[in-house]
Amino acid sequence: MENPEERLSYVHPHGAPSKGKILMVASSPSVSKQTGWPIGFWAAELTHPMRVFQEAGYEIELVSTEGGKLEMDGYSNPTDASGYSAHDIISLGYMQKPEFNKLLDNTKKLTAVKHTDYAAIFLVGGQGPMYTFKGNNDLQKLFVSFYEAGKPAAAVCHSTTLLLEAKASDGELLVKGKIWTGFANAEEEIADQAVGQKIQPYRIEDEARKIQATTFKVAFPFASYAIRDGNLVTGQQQNSGSAAAELVVELLAANFKL
C-alpha cells in the first residue's frame, strides 16, 4: 500500500485513575420571553463534550445557574416528537444511564464551586443561556477565574453570549485581542425560518461585531467549528461541542500534564 496512514489517539482505560475534574456549566430551566417556550440546555452540547472528556480520563461535575433539576431544550432531546435530534445517538445513549439522569436531577448552583478544584471549565449552550448567562456576574467571575489561572476556559453556541460582557481583572473584555466564535447569524436565520418566528431576543454575531479589538469568526452553517486562542476555546454551535472539547483536552495535555 502506498502512503499508508496510521491514526493513534488515547482512550482512558476502564478503572484507571482520573486525570482530574472538568466543570461543566448549564442553564437552569427558564421560559423564553421571545417564544414562550420552556428552555434550558442543548443536549448534544453537554453529552458530546462529556464523551470526549471522559474518554480522555477526566471526571465531570455539572453545575447550573440556579442549582437543582435541569431540563434539555425540547428540540435537542433525541426522543422529542419533532424528530429534530433523533440522529443524536450519543445523547440517547447517555439518557439510558441512571448516573447521567441523576446528574441532571440535582445540580449545585455555580456559586458553590471554585476554579481551584477543576482542570478546566466548559459552558454548555442551548436556548437558556441567552437569558440565564446574559448579565450573570457570578458566572462571568467564575469563567474569568479559570481563564486568569491559565486553565482552559471554553464556551459553545449560545453560551458564548457570556463573552459579550465578561471582563478580565484589568477591566477589559476577555475577548479583547482574541479570535472566537459562537452561534452565527446564518444559523439564526435557518432556525427562525424553520419554526416561522424569531427565536432569540438578540443575535450573538451582531453583538460581537460591535466590539472593537476582537475578531468574531464563523464557518458555514452548522459546521463543526471550534477555535482556540490561548486558553480561550469557543465552538460555533451544537455540532462543535466535540471539537471544542478536543481542543480543551489538547490544552490540558500540553500545558498541565494532569
Coordinates of C-alpha atoms in Angstrom, one line a residue:
M1 CA 0.0 0.0 0.0
E2 CA 1.4 3.4 -0.9
N3 CA 1.4 6.2 1.6
P4 CA -0.2 4.3 4.5
E5 CA -1.9 6.3 7.1
E6 CA -1.9 5.5 10.8
R7 CA -4.0 7.2 13.5
L8 CA -3.4 6.9 17.2
S9 CA -5.3 8.5 20.0
Y10 CA -5.6 8.0 23.7
V11 CA -8.6 6.4 25.3
H12 CA -8.6 6.2 29.1
P13 CA -8.6 2.6 30.3
H14 CA -11.5 1.4 32.4
G15 CA -10.7 1.7 36.0
A16 CA -7.7 3.8 35.6
P17 CA -7.3 6.8 38.0
S18 CA -8.9 10.0 36.9
K19 CA -6.7 12.8 35.5
G20 CA -8.8 15.5 37.2
K21 CA -12.2 17.1 37.1
I22 CA -13.7 19.4 34.4
L23 CA -16.5 21.7 35.4
M24 CA -19.4 22.0 33.0
V25 CA -22.0 24.7 33.5
A26 CA -25.5 24.6 32.1
S27 CA -28.5 26.8 32.2
S28 CA -31.2 26.2 34.7
P29 CA -34.8 25.9 33.3
S30 CA -36.3 29.1 32.1
V31 CA -39.0 30.4 29.8
S32 CA -38.2 32.3 26.6
K33 CA -39.7 35.8 26.6
Q34 CA -39.4 35.7 22.8
T35 CA -41.3 32.4 22.1
G36 CA -42.9 31.5 25.4
W37 CA -41.2 28.1 25.2
P38 CA -39.7 26.3 28.2
I39 CA -35.9 26.5 27.6
G40 CA -32.8 25.0 29.2
F41 CA -29.6 23.4 27.8
W42 CA -29.0 21.7 24.4
A43 CA -28.4 18.0 25.0
A44 CA -25.6 17.5 22.5
E45 CA -23.6 20.4 23.9
L46 CA -23.4 18.5 27.2
T47 CA -23.2 14.9 26.1
H48 CA -20.8 15.2 23.1
P49 CA -18.1 17.1 25.1
M50 CA -18.7 14.9 28.1
R51 CA -17.9 11.8 26.0
V52 CA -14.6 13.4 24.8
F53 CA -13.6 14.4 28.4
Q54 CA -14.5 11.0 29.8
E55 CA -12.6 9.1 27.1
A56 CA -9.6 11.4 27.9
G57 CA -9.7 10.4 31.5
Y58 CA -11.5 13.3 33.2
E59 CA -14.4 13.3 35.6
I60 CA -17.3 15.7 35.0
E61 CA -19.0 17.9 37.6
L62 CA -22.1 19.6 36.3
V63 CA -23.4 22.8 37.9
S64 CA -26.1 25.3 36.8
T65 CA -27.1 28.9 37.1
E66 CA -29.6 28.3 39.9
G67 CA -28.9 24.7 41.0
G68 CA -31.5 21.9 41.1
K69 CA -33.0 19.9 38.3
L70 CA -32.1 20.6 34.7
E71 CA -34.2 20.3 31.5
M72 CA -32.9 20.0 28.0
D73 CA -34.3 22.0 25.1
G74 CA -37.1 20.0 23.6
Y75 CA -35.7 20.1 20.1
S76 CA -32.4 18.7 21.4
N77 CA -34.0 15.7 23.0
P78 CA -33.5 12.7 20.7
T79 CA -36.9 11.3 21.8
D80 CA -38.8 14.5 21.1
A81 CA -41.8 14.1 18.8
S82 CA -40.3 16.7 16.4
G83 CA -37.5 14.2 15.5
Y84 CA -35.1 17.2 15.1
S85 CA -32.4 15.4 17.1
A86 CA -33.4 11.8 16.5
H87 CA -29.9 11.2 15.0
D88 CA -28.2 12.1 18.2
I89 CA -27.4 8.6 19.5
I90 CA -24.7 9.9 21.9
S91 CA -27.3 11.9 23.9
L92 CA -29.7 9.0 23.6
G93 CA -27.1 6.6 25.0
Y94 CA -26.4 8.9 27.9
M95 CA -30.1 9.2 28.6
Q96 CA -30.2 5.4 29.3
K97 CA -27.6 5.7 32.1
P98 CA -29.1 6.2 35.6
E99 CA -26.0 8.1 36.7
F100 CA -26.4 10.7 33.9
N101 CA -30.1 11.3 34.8
K102 CA -29.1 11.6 38.4
L103 CA -26.5 14.3 37.3
L104 CA -29.4 16.3 35.8
D105 CA -31.7 15.8 38.7
N106 CA -29.7 17.7 41.3
T107 CA -27.0 20.2 40.3
K108 CA -25.1 22.6 42.5
K109 CA -25.5 26.3 42.0
L110 CA -22.4 27.7 40.2
T111 CA -21.6 29.9 43.2
A112 CA -20.9 26.8 45.2
V113 CA -17.7 26.0 43.3
K114 CA -14.3 27.5 42.6
H115 CA -11.7 27.1 39.9
T116 CA -9.0 25.6 42.2
D117 CA -10.9 22.3 42.3
Y118 CA -11.0 21.8 38.5
A119 CA -8.7 21.5 35.5
A120 CA -11.0 23.4 33.1
I121 CA -14.4 25.0 32.6
F122 CA -16.8 24.3 29.8
L123 CA -20.1 26.3 29.2
V124 CA -22.9 24.3 27.8
G125 CA -25.1 26.2 25.3
G126 CA -28.8 26.0 24.4
Q127 CA -31.6 28.5 24.4
G128 CA -31.5 29.1 28.2
P129 CA -28.1 30.9 28.2
M130 CA -29.5 33.8 26.2
Y131 CA -31.4 34.7 29.4
T132 CA -29.6 33.0 32.2
F133 CA -26.0 33.6 31.2
K134 CA -26.6 37.2 30.0
G135 CA -25.8 39.6 32.7
N136 CA -24.8 36.8 35.1
N137 CA -22.0 38.4 37.1
D138 CA -21.3 35.2 39.1
L139 CA -20.8 33.2 36.0
Q140 CA -18.6 35.8 34.5
K141 CA -16.4 35.9 37.6
L142 CA -16.2 32.1 37.6
F143 CA -15.3 31.8 33.9
V144 CA -12.7 34.6 34.2
S145 CA -11.1 32.9 37.3
F146 CA -10.3 29.8 35.2
Y147 CA -9.0 31.9 32.3
E148 CA -6.8 34.1 34.5
A149 CA -5.5 31.0 36.3
G150 CA -4.2 29.7 32.9
K151 CA -6.8 26.9 32.7
P152 CA -8.8 26.1 29.6
A153 CA -12.0 28.2 29.5
A154 CA -14.5 27.0 26.9
A155 CA -17.9 28.0 25.7
V156 CA -20.0 26.8 22.8
C157 CA -23.0 28.0 20.8
H158 CA -25.3 30.4 22.7
S159 CA -23.3 30.1 25.9
T160 CA -20.8 32.4 24.2
T161 CA -23.2 35.2 24.9
L162 CA -21.2 35.4 28.2
L163 CA -18.2 36.6 26.3
L164 CA -20.0 39.7 25.1
E165 CA -19.8 41.0 28.7
A166 CA -17.2 39.1 30.6
K167 CA -14.3 41.3 31.7
A168 CA -10.8 40.4 32.9
S169 CA -9.5 41.8 36.2
D170 CA -8.0 44.7 34.3
G171 CA -11.4 45.8 33.3
E172 CA -11.0 44.9 29.6
L173 CA -13.3 42.5 27.9
L174 CA -11.9 39.0 28.0
V175 CA -12.2 38.7 24.2
K176 CA -10.1 41.8 23.5
G177 CA -7.4 40.8 21.1
K178 CA -8.9 37.3 20.7
I179 CA -10.4 35.3 17.8
W180 CA -13.5 33.5 18.8
T181 CA -16.8 32.1 17.5
G182 CA -20.4 31.4 18.5
F183 CA -23.8 30.9 17.0
A184 CA -23.9 32.6 13.6
N185 CA -26.5 34.9 12.1
A186 CA -26.9 32.5 9.2
E187 CA -27.8 29.7 11.7
E188 CA -30.3 32.0 13.5
E189 CA -32.0 32.7 10.1
I190 CA -32.3 29.0 9.4
A191 CA -33.7 28.3 12.8
D192 CA -36.2 31.2 12.6
Q193 CA -37.4 30.1 9.2
A194 CA -37.8 26.5 10.4
V195 CA -40.2 27.5 13.2
G196 CA -41.8 30.5 11.5
Q197 CA -40.8 33.1 14.1
K198 CA -37.8 34.9 15.6
I199 CA -36.5 32.6 18.3
Q200 CA -33.7 34.7 20.1
P201 CA -34.0 38.1 21.6
Y202 CA -30.7 39.2 20.1
R203 CA -28.0 37.7 17.9
I204 CA -24.5 36.9 19.3
E205 CA -22.8 37.6 15.9
D206 CA -24.5 41.0 15.7
E207 CA -23.4 42.0 19.2
A208 CA -19.9 40.5 18.8
R209 CA -19.2 42.5 15.6
K210 CA -19.9 45.7 17.6
I211 CA -16.9 45.1 19.9
Q212 CA -13.7 46.7 18.9
A213 CA -10.4 45.0 19.0
T214 CA -11.8 41.5 18.8
T215 CA -12.4 39.1 15.8
F216 CA -15.5 37.0 15.7
K217 CA -15.4 34.3 13.0
V218 CA -17.9 31.8 11.8
A219 CA -17.8 28.8 9.4
F220 CA -20.6 27.7 7.1
P221 CA -23.9 26.9 8.9
F222 CA -23.8 24.0 11.3
A223 CA -20.3 23.0 10.5
S224 CA -18.2 21.6 13.3
Y225 CA -16.0 24.6 14.0
A226 CA -14.0 25.5 17.1
I227 CA -11.3 28.0 17.8
R228 CA -8.5 28.0 20.5
D229 CA -6.9 31.4 21.1
G230 CA -4.6 31.0 24.1
N231 CA -6.5 29.2 26.7
L232 CA -9.9 30.5 25.5
V233 CA -11.8 27.9 23.5
T234 CA -15.1 28.5 21.6
G235 CA -17.4 26.5 19.4
Q236 CA -19.9 27.7 16.9
Q237 CA -22.9 25.6 17.7
Q238 CA -24.2 22.2 18.8
N239 CA -22.2 20.3 16.2
S240 CA -19.0 21.9 17.5
G241 CA -19.0 20.6 21.1
S242 CA -16.8 17.6 20.5
A243 CA -14.3 19.8 18.5
A244 CA -14.2 22.3 21.3
A245 CA -13.7 19.6 24.0
E246 CA -10.9 18.1 22.0
L247 CA -9.1 21.5 22.0
V248 CA -9.6 21.6 25.8
V249 CA -8.1 18.1 26.2
E250 CA -5.1 19.1 23.9
L251 CA -4.5 22.2 26.1
L252 CA -4.6 20.1 29.2
A253 CA -2.2 17.5 27.7
A254 CA 0.2 20.2 26.5
N255 CA 0.2 22.6 29.4
F256 CA -0.9 20.8 32.6
K257 CA 0.1 17.2 32.4
L258 CA -2.7 16.2 34.7

